[in-house]
mmCIF file of C-alpha atoms in Angstrom:
data_model
loop_
_atom_site.group_PDB
_atom_site.id
_atom_site.type_symbol
_atom_site.label_atom_id
_atom_site.label_comp_id
_atom_site.label_asym_id
_atom_site.label_seq_id
_atom_site.Cartn_x
_atom_site.Cartn_y
_atom_site.Cartn_z
ATOM 1 C CA MET A 1 74.468 115.754 74.884
ATOM 2 C CA ALA A 2 77.722 113.842 75.491
ATOM 3 C CA ASP A 3 80.715 115.684 76.917
ATOM 4 C CA PRO A 4 83.223 116.210 74.042
ATOM 5 C CA ASN A 5 86.154 116.185 76.521
ATOM 6 C CA ILE A 6 85.634 112.546 77.532
ATOM 7 C CA ASN A 7 88.658 110.377 76.727
ATOM 8 C CA LYS A 8 87.416 107.475 74.626
ATOM 9 C CA SER A 9 90.777 105.688 74.404
ATOM 10 C CA LEU A 10 90.924 102.265 75.998
ATOM 11 C CA LEU A 11 93.447 101.242 78.645
ATOM 12 C CA GLY A 12 96.047 98.913 77.145
ATOM 13 C CA LYS A 13 96.993 95.827 79.162
ATOM 14 C CA ASN A 14 100.690 96.349 78.463
ATOM 15 C CA ASN A 15 100.931 100.085 79.193
ATOM 16 C CA PHE A 16 102.161 100.057 82.771
ATOM 17 C CA ARG A 17 105.196 100.291 85.000
ATOM 18 C CA LEU A 18 105.474 98.936 88.538
ATOM 19 C CA LEU A 19 107.803 100.551 91.070
ATOM 20 C CA ILE A 20 108.554 98.787 94.346
ATOM 21 C CA ASP A 21 110.791 100.917 96.540
ATOM 22 C CA LYS A 22 112.240 98.021 98.529
ATOM 23 C CA VAL A 23 112.980 95.642 95.615
ATOM 24 C CA PRO A 24 114.113 97.613 92.551
ATOM 25 C CA ASN A 25 115.331 94.558 90.583
ATOM 26 C CA VAL A 26 111.773 93.256 90.190
ATOM 27 C CA GLU A 27 110.634 96.345 88.222
ATOM 28 C CA PHE A 28 112.305 95.449 84.919
ATOM 29 C CA PHE A 29 110.973 91.891 84.891
ATOM 30 C CA VAL A 30 107.288 92.489 85.758
ATOM 31 C CA LYS A 31 105.028 90.647 83.350
ATOM 32 C CA THR A 32 101.621 90.890 85.037
ATOM 33 C CA VAL A 33 100.033 92.963 87.771
ATOM 34 C CA ASN A 34 96.456 93.392 88.921
ATOM 35 C CA ILE A 35 94.624 96.405 90.249
ATOM 36 C CA PRO A 36 93.011 94.907 93.356
ATOM 37 C CA GLY A 37 89.282 95.054 93.796
ATOM 38 C CA VAL A 38 87.726 96.771 96.778
ATOM 39 C CA GLN A 39 84.573 96.021 98.715
ATOM 40 C CA PHE A 40 82.990 97.184 101.916
ATOM 41 C CA THR A 41 80.639 95.606 104.355
ATOM 42 C CA GLU A 42 76.969 96.328 104.479
ATOM 43 C CA THR A 43 74.640 96.698 107.411
ATOM 44 C CA ILE A 44 71.320 94.889 107.322
ATOM 45 C CA ALA A 45 68.383 96.132 109.377
ATOM 46 C CA PRO A 46 64.876 94.680 109.535
ATOM 47 C CA ALA A 47 62.462 96.921 107.642
ATOM 48 C CA GLY A 48 59.211 95.105 108.086
ATOM 49 C CA ILE A 49 57.725 91.678 107.758
ATOM 50 C CA GLY A 50 60.029 89.701 105.520
ATOM 51 C CA LEU A 51 61.976 92.750 104.349
ATOM 52 C CA ASP A 52 65.475 93.923 105.116
ATOM 53 C CA ALA A 53 66.984 97.345 104.518
ATOM 54 C CA PHE A 54 70.607 97.543 103.413
ATOM 55 C CA PHE A 55 72.963 100.357 104.367
ATOM 56 C CA PRO A 56 76.617 101.020 103.546
ATOM 57 C CA GLY A 57 78.953 99.509 106.116
ATOM 58 C CA ASP A 58 82.085 100.879 107.699
ATOM 59 C CA LYS A 59 84.836 98.364 106.859
ATOM 60 C CA VAL A 60 86.744 98.291 103.565
ATOM 61 C CA THR A 61 88.501 95.158 102.323
ATOM 62 C CA PHE A 62 91.017 95.111 99.472
ATOM 63 C CA GLU A 63 92.015 92.109 97.399
ATOM 64 C CA THR A 64 95.731 91.329 97.326
ATOM 65 C CA LEU A 65 98.111 92.915 94.842
ATOM 66 C CA SER A 66 99.442 90.120 92.649
ATOM 67 C CA VAL A 67 102.641 90.625 90.644
ATOM 68 C CA GLY A 68 103.964 88.105 88.132
ATOM 69 C CA PHE A 69 107.594 88.563 87.171
ATOM 70 C CA LEU A 70 110.161 86.818 85.003
ATOM 71 C CA VAL A 71 112.989 85.400 87.094
ATOM 72 C CA ASP A 72 116.477 86.429 86.028
ATOM 73 C CA GLU A 73 119.084 83.676 85.727
ATOM 74 C CA ASP A 74 120.919 84.776 88.869
ATOM 75 C CA LEU A 75 117.582 84.684 90.734
ATOM 76 C CA GLY A 76 118.350 88.230 91.887
ATOM 77 C CA ASN A 77 114.765 89.479 91.781
ATOM 78 C CA PHE A 78 113.392 86.256 93.320
ATOM 79 C CA LYS A 79 115.971 86.487 96.112
ATOM 80 C CA GLU A 80 115.078 90.147 96.781
ATOM 81 C CA ILE A 81 111.497 89.150 97.551
ATOM 82 C CA PHE A 82 112.602 86.034 99.451
ATOM 83 C CA ASP A 83 115.047 88.056 101.583
ATOM 84 C CA TRP A 84 112.355 90.654 102.298
ATOM 85 C CA MET A 85 110.002 87.920 103.499
ATOM 86 C CA ASP A 86 112.785 86.236 105.467
ATOM 87 C CA SER A 87 113.574 89.517 107.232
ATOM 88 C CA ILE A 88 109.925 89.925 108.284
ATOM 89 C CA VAL A 89 109.570 86.351 109.531
ATOM 90 C CA PRO A 90 113.121 84.971 109.768
ATOM 91 C CA VAL A 91 113.120 81.300 108.906
ATOM 92 C CA SER A 92 116.795 80.488 109.303
ATOM 93 C CA ASP A 93 117.881 82.950 111.995
ATOM 94 C CA PRO A 94 115.313 84.663 114.268
ATOM 95 C CA SER A 95 117.886 87.233 115.372
ATOM 96 C CA LYS A 96 117.747 88.710 111.859
ATOM 97 C CA TYR A 97 114.427 90.361 112.714
ATOM 98 C CA ALA A 98 116.024 92.252 115.586
ATOM 99 C CA ALA A 99 118.730 93.543 113.265
ATOM 100 C CA TYR A 100 116.166 94.332 110.569
ATOM 101 C CA VAL A 101 114.096 96.609 112.797
ATOM 102 C CA GLU A 102 117.244 97.817 114.592
ATOM 103 C CA SER A 103 116.065 96.657 117.991
ATOM 104 C CA VAL A 104 118.263 96.357 121.054
ATOM 105 C CA LYS A 105 118.093 94.173 124.134
ATOM 106 C CA THR A 106 116.851 95.924 127.218
ATOM 107 C CA ALA A 107 118.019 95.240 130.763
ATOM 108 C CA THR A 108 115.279 92.643 131.113
ATOM 109 C CA GLY A 109 116.429 90.840 127.960
ATOM 110 C CA SER A 110 113.463 91.842 125.845
ATOM 111 C CA MET A 111 113.785 93.466 122.442
ATOM 112 C CA SER A 112 112.815 97.079 121.920
ATOM 113 C CA ALA A 113 112.484 99.009 118.665
ATOM 114 C CA ILE A 114 108.978 99.933 117.660
ATOM 115 C CA ASP A 115 110.334 103.019 115.866
ATOM 116 C CA ASN A 116 111.889 101.005 113.043
ATOM 117 C CA ASP A 117 109.315 98.309 112.413
ATOM 118 C CA MET A 118 108.270 100.250 109.299
ATOM 119 C CA ASN A 119 111.317 98.665 107.611
ATOM 120 C CA GLN A 120 109.137 95.683 106.771
ATOM 121 C CA TYR A 121 106.810 97.779 104.589
ATOM 122 C CA SER A 122 107.278 99.461 101.234
ATOM 123 C CA ASP A 123 105.128 101.675 99.083
ATOM 124 C CA ILE A 124 104.385 100.303 95.628
ATOM 125 C CA THR A 125 103.393 102.484 92.680
ATOM 126 C CA LEU A 126 101.635 101.192 89.588
ATOM 127 C CA VAL A 127 101.806 103.707 86.748
ATOM 128 C CA THR A 128 99.324 103.233 83.924
ATOM 129 C CA ASN A 129 100.235 104.918 80.660
ATOM 130 C CA THR A 130 98.194 106.346 77.814
ATOM 131 C CA ASN A 131 98.242 104.673 74.412
ATOM 132 C CA LYS A 132 101.112 107.087 73.595
ATOM 133 C CA ASN A 133 103.068 105.667 76.577
ATOM 134 C CA ILE A 134 102.696 108.844 78.649
ATOM 135 C CA PRO A 135 102.114 108.319 82.413
ATOM 136 C CA ASN A 136 98.414 108.806 83.089
ATOM 137 C CA ARG A 137 97.375 107.429 86.497
ATOM 138 C CA TYR A 138 99.350 106.523 89.604
ATOM 139 C CA PHE A 139 98.056 103.797 91.906
ATOM 140 C CA ARG A 140 99.950 104.123 95.201
ATOM 141 C CA PHE A 141 99.735 101.081 97.473
ATOM 142 C CA HIS A 142 100.616 102.157 101.006
ATOM 143 C CA ASP A 143 102.460 100.024 103.588
ATOM 144 C CA ALA A 144 102.742 96.964 101.352
ATOM 145 C CA PHE A 145 104.493 93.754 102.346
ATOM 146 C CA PRO A 146 104.742 90.346 100.648
ATOM 147 C CA ILE A 147 102.548 87.539 101.960
ATOM 148 C CA SER A 148 103.411 84.808 99.456
ATOM 149 C CA LEU A 149 106.027 83.994 96.855
ATOM 150 C CA SER A 150 105.326 81.221 94.398
ATOM 151 C CA GLY A 151 107.715 78.403 93.761
ATOM 152 C CA ILE A 152 109.892 78.159 90.675
ATOM 153 C CA GLU A 153 109.074 75.378 88.265
ATOM 154 C CA MET A 154 111.980 73.970 86.263
ATOM 155 C CA GLU A 155 111.419 71.622 83.337
ATOM 156 C CA SER A 156 113.970 69.657 81.354
ATOM 157 C CA GLY A 157 113.419 69.547 77.625
ATOM 158 C CA SER A 158 111.474 72.830 77.524
ATOM 159 C CA ASP A 159 112.036 75.320 74.709
ATOM 160 C CA ASN A 160 114.113 77.762 76.778
ATOM 161 C CA GLU A 161 110.999 79.359 78.242
ATOM 162 C CA ALA A 162 111.465 82.038 80.864
ATOM 163 C CA VAL A 163 110.509 81.167 84.428
ATOM 164 C CA LEU A 164 107.607 83.126 85.902
ATOM 165 C CA ALA A 165 107.130 83.665 89.637
ATOM 166 C CA THR A 166 104.279 85.397 91.444
ATOM 167 C CA VAL A 167 104.353 87.458 94.613
ATOM 168 C CA GLU A 168 101.238 88.542 96.530
ATOM 169 C CA PHE A 169 101.217 91.734 98.591
ATOM 170 C CA ARG A 170 98.962 93.014 101.359
ATOM 171 C CA PHE A 171 98.699 96.747 101.859
ATOM 172 C CA THR A 172 96.783 99.187 104.025
ATOM 173 C CA TYR A 173 95.011 101.029 101.193
ATOM 174 C CA TYR A 174 95.615 102.498 97.773
ATOM 175 C CA ASP A 175 94.814 105.792 96.146
ATOM 176 C CA ILE A 176 94.597 106.851 92.508
ATOM 177 C CA LYS A 177 96.101 110.138 91.365
ATOM 178 C CA SER A 178 96.798 111.811 88.041
ATOM 179 C CA THR A 179 100.223 113.056 89.172
ATOM 180 C CA SER A 180 103.047 111.317 90.979
#
C-alpha cells in the first residue's frame, strides 16, 4: 500500500531563490538556475571470458552551476561578477590579487598569504519553495567561484527586451537540507 504521507505536489520551475554571499546584487535579477548533475567513476574488472564486472568508483564529478540573470541598466550585477573574476585572475593589474588575499611581500620578495586565499570563494544557496512559496529545500554549494561570464548582446531596434547574462560556477560539492 502507498504511503499516505508522500508529498505528491510537483516542483515549480519558478519557485526558487538564489543567494550568493559575495555578490548580493545578482539575487534579485536571477532568471534561471540549474541544479547540477552528479556522477561518479566506475571501476571495471575482468570477470571471465568476454565479461566485465562493474563496481562503484571513488571519484565524484559535478556539473557546473549555471545562473542566468537579467542585467540592470547600471551593469551593477554584471560588474560584481566581473570584479570577482578579475580579483581571482587580475587582468588589468596583477597586484590586485595580492591585495585581494591580503598577502605581503617577504624579505625574499615573494608573496605570502595562504590564510586569506578563501576570499576568492563564496557559498551559494539555492532555496526551492513549495507551491505555497514556503522554503522547502536548501541546496548549499560550497567553495564556489565563477569560471565564466557570458558577454552582453546589445541590439538596436529591439523591443526594449531585457539583457540576459550567464555565469558558470565551479564548487567543491553541494548538499541538500530541509532547513537552512
